[in-house]
């Protein structure tokens, strides 16, 4: 289940400022979504769908795939840049904390820099996923390219 | 201090480029991946929309770098990719976690593309943590399309414990 961040608003390079937060993307991955992800990504490690297996490895239960959190943050960035024709250049995160299914996960990003390089208008961001206690379970950084107005 | 789990064999593997393998990017894979993330942008589902926006075909969603060709002769049964890398070393550590992912794009990846994938272990480190002794492996992977363009690079951190 998703609360869509996709506002459809066209964001241009001139519009953004350091310190601005981009529209949040709120996810709430169900166990069904983890099974979808297993098929979509090809990662069938049992800690993501088999409760007994997950517990036998010492986990509290099934955990959300780290890579799915990276893909959620990809969706956060894509929904922000795509309406104006922007692109994602790079994004990376560390998986610092476990996330569990049927729990809200908020994907967020704050602009940390703007620069022009090789004719591209680049925007740097701090990005992260946040659990219901407000902990940053996957902090990282991203760079996107945005077009200019006109 | 726990025993050193990093063998000479592992050290020798650092920097060694893998045999290239192939990832296929097709419409079914793109839609399945987009659906699994919960994407709503039609560029991942509707070919007319993708073409209207200037793409050769359905656009691969962020993080989707195609599907490794599966063959039981050489594929990992759980993860689908080529067997090899750290999975080939008998470290005695049975559990694993993903430590981090970084991806960089240099071009669009669309349905119909065939990516040649090669990777190498960039670093292996041993650390003690709350979950015990951990082996932390960083792997760097390069993705080249059928036109010979490097379209993406990724860097993954794997934790065995």
mmCIF file of N, CA, C and O in Angstrom, chain A residues 7-69:
data_model
loop_
_atom_site.group_PDB
_atom_site.id
_atom_site.type_symbol
_atom_site.label_atom_id
_atom_site.label_comp_id
_atom_site.label_asym_id
_atom_site.label_seq_id
_atom_site.Cartn_x
_atom_site.Cartn_y
_atom_site.Cartn_z
ATOM 1 N N UNK A 7 2.877 13.902 -6.914
ATOM 2 C CA UNK A 7 2.015 15.080 -6.957
ATOM 3 C C UNK A 7 1.759 15.490 -8.402
ATOM 4 O O UNK A 7 0.812 16.205 -8.682
ATOM 5 N N UNK A 8 2.658 15.040 -9.319
ATOM 6 C CA UNK A 8 2.546 15.444 -10.719
ATOM 7 C C UNK A 8 3.079 16.842 -10.958
ATOM 8 O O UNK A 8 3.132 17.310 -12.088
ATOM 9 N N UNK A 9 3.499 17.523 -9.875
ATOM 10 C CA UNK A 9 4.049 18.876 -10.035
ATOM 11 C C UNK A 9 5.373 18.815 -10.774
ATOM 12 O O UNK A 9 6.212 17.964 -10.479
ATOM 13 N N UNK A 10 5.557 19.747 -11.714
ATOM 14 C CA UNK A 10 6.828 19.802 -12.444
ATOM 15 C C UNK A 10 7.815 20.642 -11.654
ATOM 16 O O UNK A 10 7.553 21.804 -11.376
ATOM 17 N N UNK A 11 8.926 20.012 -11.292
ATOM 18 C CA UNK A 11 9.936 20.710 -10.503
ATOM 19 C C UNK A 11 11.123 21.040 -11.402
ATOM 20 O O UNK A 11 11.650 20.156 -12.073
ATOM 21 N N UNK A 12 11.509 22.312 -11.430
ATOM 22 C CA UNK A 12 12.650 22.754 -12.238
ATOM 23 C C UNK A 12 13.792 23.188 -11.326
ATOM 24 O O UNK A 12 13.593 23.493 -10.147
ATOM 25 N N UNK A 13 14.989 23.226 -11.948
ATOM 26 C CA UNK A 13 16.214 23.528 -11.197
ATOM 27 C C UNK A 13 16.086 24.847 -10.429
ATOM 28 O O UNK A 13 16.521 24.957 -9.283
ATOM 29 N N UNK A 14 15.472 25.853 -11.068
ATOM 30 C CA UNK A 14 15.350 27.175 -10.441
ATOM 31 C C UNK A 14 14.446 27.138 -9.203
ATOM 32 O O UNK A 14 14.519 28.030 -8.357
ATOM 33 N N UNK A 15 13.562 26.138 -9.162
ATOM 34 C CA UNK A 15 12.558 26.099 -8.084
ATOM 35 C C UNK A 15 13.098 25.595 -6.749
ATOM 36 O O UNK A 15 12.449 25.767 -5.727
ATOM 37 N N UNK A 16 14.227 24.909 -6.788
ATOM 38 C CA UNK A 16 14.636 24.208 -5.568
ATOM 39 C C UNK A 16 15.729 24.973 -4.821
ATOM 40 O O UNK A 16 16.543 25.665 -5.421
ATOM 41 N N UNK A 17 15.706 24.823 -3.510
ATOM 42 C CA UNK A 17 16.669 25.509 -2.650
ATOM 43 C C UNK A 17 17.211 24.539 -1.620
ATOM 44 O O UNK A 17 16.494 23.637 -1.175
ATOM 45 N N UNK A 18 18.459 24.778 -1.243
ATOM 46 C CA UNK A 18 19.073 23.954 -0.198
ATOM 47 C C UNK A 18 18.225 24.066 1.076
ATOM 48 O O UNK A 18 17.778 25.154 1.428
ATOM 49 N N UNK A 19 17.988 22.938 1.699
ATOM 50 C CA UNK A 19 17.201 22.922 2.937
ATOM 51 C C UNK A 19 15.755 22.502 2.712
ATOM 52 O O UNK A 19 15.074 22.116 3.659
ATOM 53 N N UNK A 20 15.294 22.581 1.444
ATOM 54 C CA UNK A 20 13.901 22.187 1.147
ATOM 55 C C UNK A 20 13.725 20.678 1.296
ATOM 56 O O UNK A 20 14.606 19.912 0.914
ATOM 57 N N UNK A 21 12.567 20.300 1.784
ATOM 58 C CA UNK A 21 12.228 18.880 1.808
ATOM 59 C C UNK A 21 11.354 18.578 0.593
ATOM 60 O O UNK A 21 10.481 19.364 0.222
ATOM 61 N N UNK A 22 11.593 17.420 -0.025
ATOM 62 C CA UNK A 22 10.776 17.018 -1.175
ATOM 63 C C UNK A 22 9.540 16.269 -0.659
ATOM 64 O O UNK A 22 9.534 15.823 0.493
ATOM 65 N N UNK A 23 8.487 16.128 -1.469
ATOM 66 C CA UNK A 23 7.275 15.452 -0.976
ATOM 67 C C UNK A 23 7.576 14.026 -0.485
ATOM 68 O O UNK A 23 8.270 13.267 -1.169
ATOM 69 N N UNK A 24 7.082 13.724 0.695
ATOM 70 C CA UNK A 24 7.317 12.403 1.309
ATOM 71 C C UNK A 24 6.578 11.304 0.548
ATOM 72 O O UNK A 24 5.541 11.561 -0.057
ATOM 73 N N UNK A 25 7.114 10.110 0.644
ATOM 74 C CA UNK A 25 6.422 8.932 0.111
ATOM 75 C C UNK A 25 6.217 7.977 1.288
ATOM 76 O O UNK A 25 7.192 7.555 1.911
ATOM 77 N N UNK A 26 4.966 7.693 1.604
ATOM 78 C CA UNK A 26 4.690 6.809 2.746
ATOM 79 C C UNK A 26 4.330 5.425 2.230
ATOM 80 O O UNK A 26 3.379 5.266 1.456
ATOM 81 N N UNK A 27 5.113 4.427 2.624
ATOM 82 C CA UNK A 27 4.859 3.047 2.218
ATOM 83 C C UNK A 27 4.410 2.252 3.451
ATOM 84 O O UNK A 27 4.676 2.655 4.587
ATOM 85 N N UNK A 28 3.764 1.155 3.178
ATOM 86 C CA UNK A 28 3.382 0.251 4.268
ATOM 87 C C UNK A 28 3.414 -1.156 3.687
ATOM 88 O O UNK A 28 2.381 -1.742 3.372
ATOM 89 N N UNK A 29 4.657 -1.674 3.490
ATOM 90 C CA UNK A 29 4.771 -2.951 2.771
ATOM 91 C C UNK A 29 4.128 -4.107 3.530
ATOM 92 O O UNK A 29 4.419 -4.330 4.699
ATOM 93 N N UNK A 30 3.240 -4.806 2.858
ATOM 94 C CA UNK A 30 2.612 -6.002 3.420
ATOM 95 C C UNK A 30 3.518 -7.198 3.144
ATOM 96 O O UNK A 30 4.449 -7.105 2.337
ATOM 97 N N UNK A 31 3.227 -8.332 3.785
ATOM 98 C CA UNK A 31 4.001 -9.538 3.444
ATOM 99 C C UNK A 31 3.767 -9.882 1.972
ATOM 100 O O UNK A 31 4.664 -10.371 1.289
ATOM 101 N N UNK A 32 2.558 -9.582 1.459
ATOM 102 C CA UNK A 32 2.293 -9.845 0.046
ATOM 103 C C UNK A 32 3.245 -9.022 -0.836
ATOM 104 O O UNK A 32 3.784 -9.518 -1.829
ATOM 105 N N UNK A 33 3.480 -7.773 -0.434
ATOM 106 C CA UNK A 33 4.391 -6.958 -1.237
ATOM 107 C C UNK A 33 5.811 -7.528 -1.199
ATOM 108 O O UNK A 33 6.519 -7.490 -2.207
ATOM 109 N N UNK A 34 6.216 -8.088 -0.059
ATOM 110 C CA UNK A 34 7.558 -8.683 0.016
ATOM 111 C C UNK A 34 7.668 -9.886 -0.926
ATOM 112 O O UNK A 34 8.721 -10.128 -1.515
ATOM 113 N N UNK A 35 6.569 -10.618 -1.078
ATOM 114 C CA UNK A 35 6.568 -11.759 -2.006
ATOM 115 C C UNK A 35 6.636 -11.244 -3.452
ATOM 116 O O UNK A 35 7.374 -11.776 -4.286
ATOM 117 N N UNK A 36 5.889 -10.170 -3.730
ATOM 118 C CA UNK A 36 5.993 -9.533 -5.053
ATOM 119 C C UNK A 36 7.444 -9.137 -5.328
ATOM 120 O O UNK A 36 7.972 -9.344 -6.411
ATOM 121 N N UNK A 37 8.061 -8.527 -4.301
ATOM 122 C CA UNK A 37 9.440 -8.052 -4.472
ATOM 123 C C UNK A 37 10.397 -9.230 -4.693
ATOM 124 O O UNK A 37 11.320 -9.142 -5.509
ATOM 125 N N UNK A 38 10.169 -10.314 -3.972
ATOM 126 C CA UNK A 38 11.018 -11.500 -4.153
ATOM 127 C C UNK A 38 10.998 -11.902 -5.629
ATOM 128 O O UNK A 38 12.041 -12.146 -6.242
ATOM 129 N N UNK A 39 9.795 -11.913 -6.210
ATOM 130 C CA UNK A 39 9.676 -12.303 -7.620
ATOM 131 C C UNK A 39 10.260 -11.232 -8.540
ATOM 132 O O UNK A 39 10.981 -11.539 -9.488
ATOM 133 N N UNK A 40 9.971 -9.990 -8.229
ATOM 134 C CA UNK A 40 10.427 -8.895 -9.100
ATOM 135 C C UNK A 40 11.930 -8.719 -9.089
ATOM 136 O O UNK A 40 12.531 -8.388 -10.105
ATOM 137 N N UNK A 41 12.536 -8.950 -7.934
ATOM 138 C CA UNK A 41 13.979 -8.716 -7.806
ATOM 139 C C UNK A 41 14.786 -9.998 -7.935
ATOM 140 O O UNK A 41 15.985 -9.956 -8.171
ATOM 141 N N UNK A 42 14.133 -11.157 -7.740
ATOM 142 C CA UNK A 42 14.853 -12.422 -7.816
ATOM 143 C C UNK A 42 15.485 -12.842 -6.494
ATOM 144 O O UNK A 42 16.201 -13.838 -6.441
ATOM 145 N N UNK A 43 15.230 -12.089 -5.404
ATOM 146 C CA UNK A 43 15.812 -12.420 -4.102
ATOM 147 C C UNK A 43 14.810 -13.231 -3.287
ATOM 148 O O UNK A 43 13.856 -12.686 -2.749
ATOM 149 N N UNK A 44 15.041 -14.527 -3.202
ATOM 150 C CA UNK A 44 14.134 -15.425 -2.489
ATOM 151 C C UNK A 44 14.687 -15.877 -1.131
ATOM 152 O O UNK A 44 14.386 -16.971 -0.663
ATOM 153 N N UNK A 45 15.498 -15.037 -0.494
ATOM 154 C CA UNK A 45 16.032 -15.377 0.831
ATOM 155 C C UNK A 45 14.845 -15.471 1.805
ATOM 156 O O UNK A 45 14.009 -14.567 1.868
ATOM 157 N N UNK A 46 14.821 -16.569 2.559
ATOM 158 C CA UNK A 46 13.623 -16.911 3.352
ATOM 159 C C UNK A 46 13.335 -15.969 4.520
ATOM 160 O O UNK A 46 12.226 -15.989 5.052
ATOM 161 N N UNK A 47 14.309 -15.155 4.940
ATOM 162 C CA UNK A 47 14.042 -14.243 6.065
ATOM 163 C C UNK A 47 12.990 -13.199 5.697
ATOM 164 O O UNK A 47 12.514 -12.478 6.556
ATOM 165 N N UNK A 48 12.619 -13.149 4.399
ATOM 166 C CA UNK A 48 11.662 -12.129 3.953
ATOM 167 C C UNK A 48 10.245 -12.664 3.766
ATOM 168 O O UNK A 48 9.363 -11.916 3.378
ATOM 169 N N UNK A 49 10.027 -13.972 3.983
ATOM 170 C CA UNK A 49 8.645 -14.470 3.856
ATOM 171 C C UNK A 49 8.329 -15.662 4.762
ATOM 172 O O UNK A 49 7.178 -16.074 4.837
ATOM 173 N N UNK A 50 9.339 -16.230 5.410
ATOM 174 C CA UNK A 50 9.122 -17.413 6.240
ATOM 175 C C UNK A 50 9.431 -17.037 7.698
ATOM 176 O O UNK A 50 10.591 -16.935 8.094
ATOM 177 N N UNK A 51 8.345 -16.842 8.471
ATOM 178 C CA UNK A 51 8.468 -16.375 9.857
ATOM 179 C C UNK A 51 9.385 -17.295 10.687
ATOM 180 O O UNK A 51 10.272 -16.819 11.393
ATOM 181 N N UNK A 52 9.171 -18.611 10.574
ATOM 182 C CA UNK A 52 9.971 -19.551 11.369
ATOM 183 C C UNK A 52 11.441 -19.471 10.978
ATOM 184 O O UNK A 52 12.327 -19.473 11.832
ATOM 185 N N UNK A 53 11.686 -19.390 9.680
ATOM 186 C CA UNK A 53 13.077 -19.306 9.216
ATOM 187 C C UNK A 53 13.716 -18.024 9.743
ATOM 188 O O UNK A 53 14.841 -18.031 10.260
ATOM 189 N N UNK A 54 12.985 -16.906 9.622
ATOM 190 C CA UNK A 54 13.524 -15.615 10.063
ATOM 191 C C UNK A 54 13.887 -15.688 11.551
ATOM 192 O O UNK A 54 14.980 -15.285 11.960
ATOM 193 N N UNK A 55 12.977 -16.257 12.359
ATOM 194 C CA UNK A 55 13.231 -16.340 13.809
ATOM 195 C C UNK A 55 14.419 -17.261 14.096
ATOM 196 O O UNK A 55 15.194 -17.005 15.003
ATOM 197 N N UNK A 56 14.554 -18.334 13.297
ATOM 198 C CA UNK A 56 15.654 -19.281 13.537
ATOM 199 C C UNK A 56 17.013 -18.632 13.303
ATOM 200 O O UNK A 56 18.032 -19.119 13.766
ATOM 201 N N UNK A 57 17.047 -17.517 12.571
ATOM 202 C CA UNK A 57 18.327 -16.829 12.364
ATOM 203 C C UNK A 57 18.543 -15.746 13.426
ATOM 204 O O UNK A 57 19.505 -14.996 13.340
ATOM 205 N N UNK A 58 17.611 -15.646 14.373
ATOM 206 C CA UNK A 58 17.791 -14.675 15.449
ATOM 207 C C UNK A 58 17.056 -13.360 15.232
ATOM 208 O O UNK A 58 17.126 -12.468 16.070
ATOM 209 N N UNK A 59 16.362 -13.253 14.108
ATOM 210 C CA UNK A 59 15.587 -12.022 13.856
ATOM 211 C C UNK A 59 14.284 -12.085 14.647
ATOM 212 O O UNK A 59 13.832 -13.161 15.039
ATOM 213 N N UNK A 60 13.644 -10.931 14.833
ATOM 214 C CA UNK A 60 12.361 -10.898 15.550
ATOM 215 C C UNK A 60 11.223 -11.430 14.690
ATOM 216 O O UNK A 60 10.146 -11.731 15.183
ATOM 217 N N UNK A 61 11.454 -11.494 13.409
ATOM 218 C CA UNK A 61 10.428 -11.950 12.473
ATOM 219 C C UNK A 61 10.867 -11.585 11.073
ATOM 220 O O UNK A 61 12.024 -11.201 10.860
ATOM 221 N N UNK A 62 9.927 -11.706 10.139
ATOM 222 C CA UNK A 62 10.213 -11.354 8.743
ATOM 223 C C UNK A 62 10.663 -9.894 8.667
ATOM 224 O O UNK A 62 10.072 -9.035 9.327
ATOM 225 N N UNK A 63 11.698 -9.641 7.886
ATOM 226 C CA UNK A 63 12.130 -8.246 7.698
ATOM 227 C C UNK A 63 11.970 -7.835 6.235
ATOM 228 O O UNK A 63 11.971 -8.665 5.334
ATOM 229 N N UNK A 64 11.828 -6.528 6.055
ATOM 230 C CA UNK A 64 11.723 -5.957 4.706
ATOM 231 C C UNK A 64 13.109 -6.029 4.058
ATOM 232 O O UNK A 64 14.122 -5.748 4.707
ATOM 233 N N UNK A 65 13.142 -6.409 2.781
ATOM 234 C CA UNK A 65 14.401 -6.466 2.039
ATOM 235 C C UNK A 65 15.069 -5.078 2.043
ATOM 236 O O UNK A 65 14.405 -4.081 1.748
ATOM 237 N N UNK A 66 16.369 -5.068 2.322
ATOM 238 C CA UNK A 66 17.096 -3.797 2.217
ATOM 239 C C UNK A 66 16.939 -3.198 0.838
ATOM 240 O O UNK A 66 16.641 -2.004 0.683
ATOM 241 N N UNK A 67 17.107 -4.016 -0.185
ATOM 242 C CA UNK A 67 17.060 -3.500 -1.562
ATOM 243 C C UNK A 67 15.694 -2.900 -1.892
ATOM 244 O O UNK A 67 15.611 -1.969 -2.702
ATOM 245 N N UNK A 68 14.638 -3.396 -1.262
ATOM 246 C CA UNK A 68 13.314 -2.807 -1.505
ATOM 247 C C UNK A 68 13.261 -1.383 -0.961
ATOM 248 O O UNK A 68 12.654 -0.497 -1.567
ATOM 249 N N UNK A 69 13.953 -1.153 0.158
ATOM 250 C CA UNK A 69 13.995 0.203 0.713
ATOM 251 C C UNK A 69 14.739 1.136 -0.249
ATOM 252 O O UNK A 69 14.348 2.289 -0.443
#
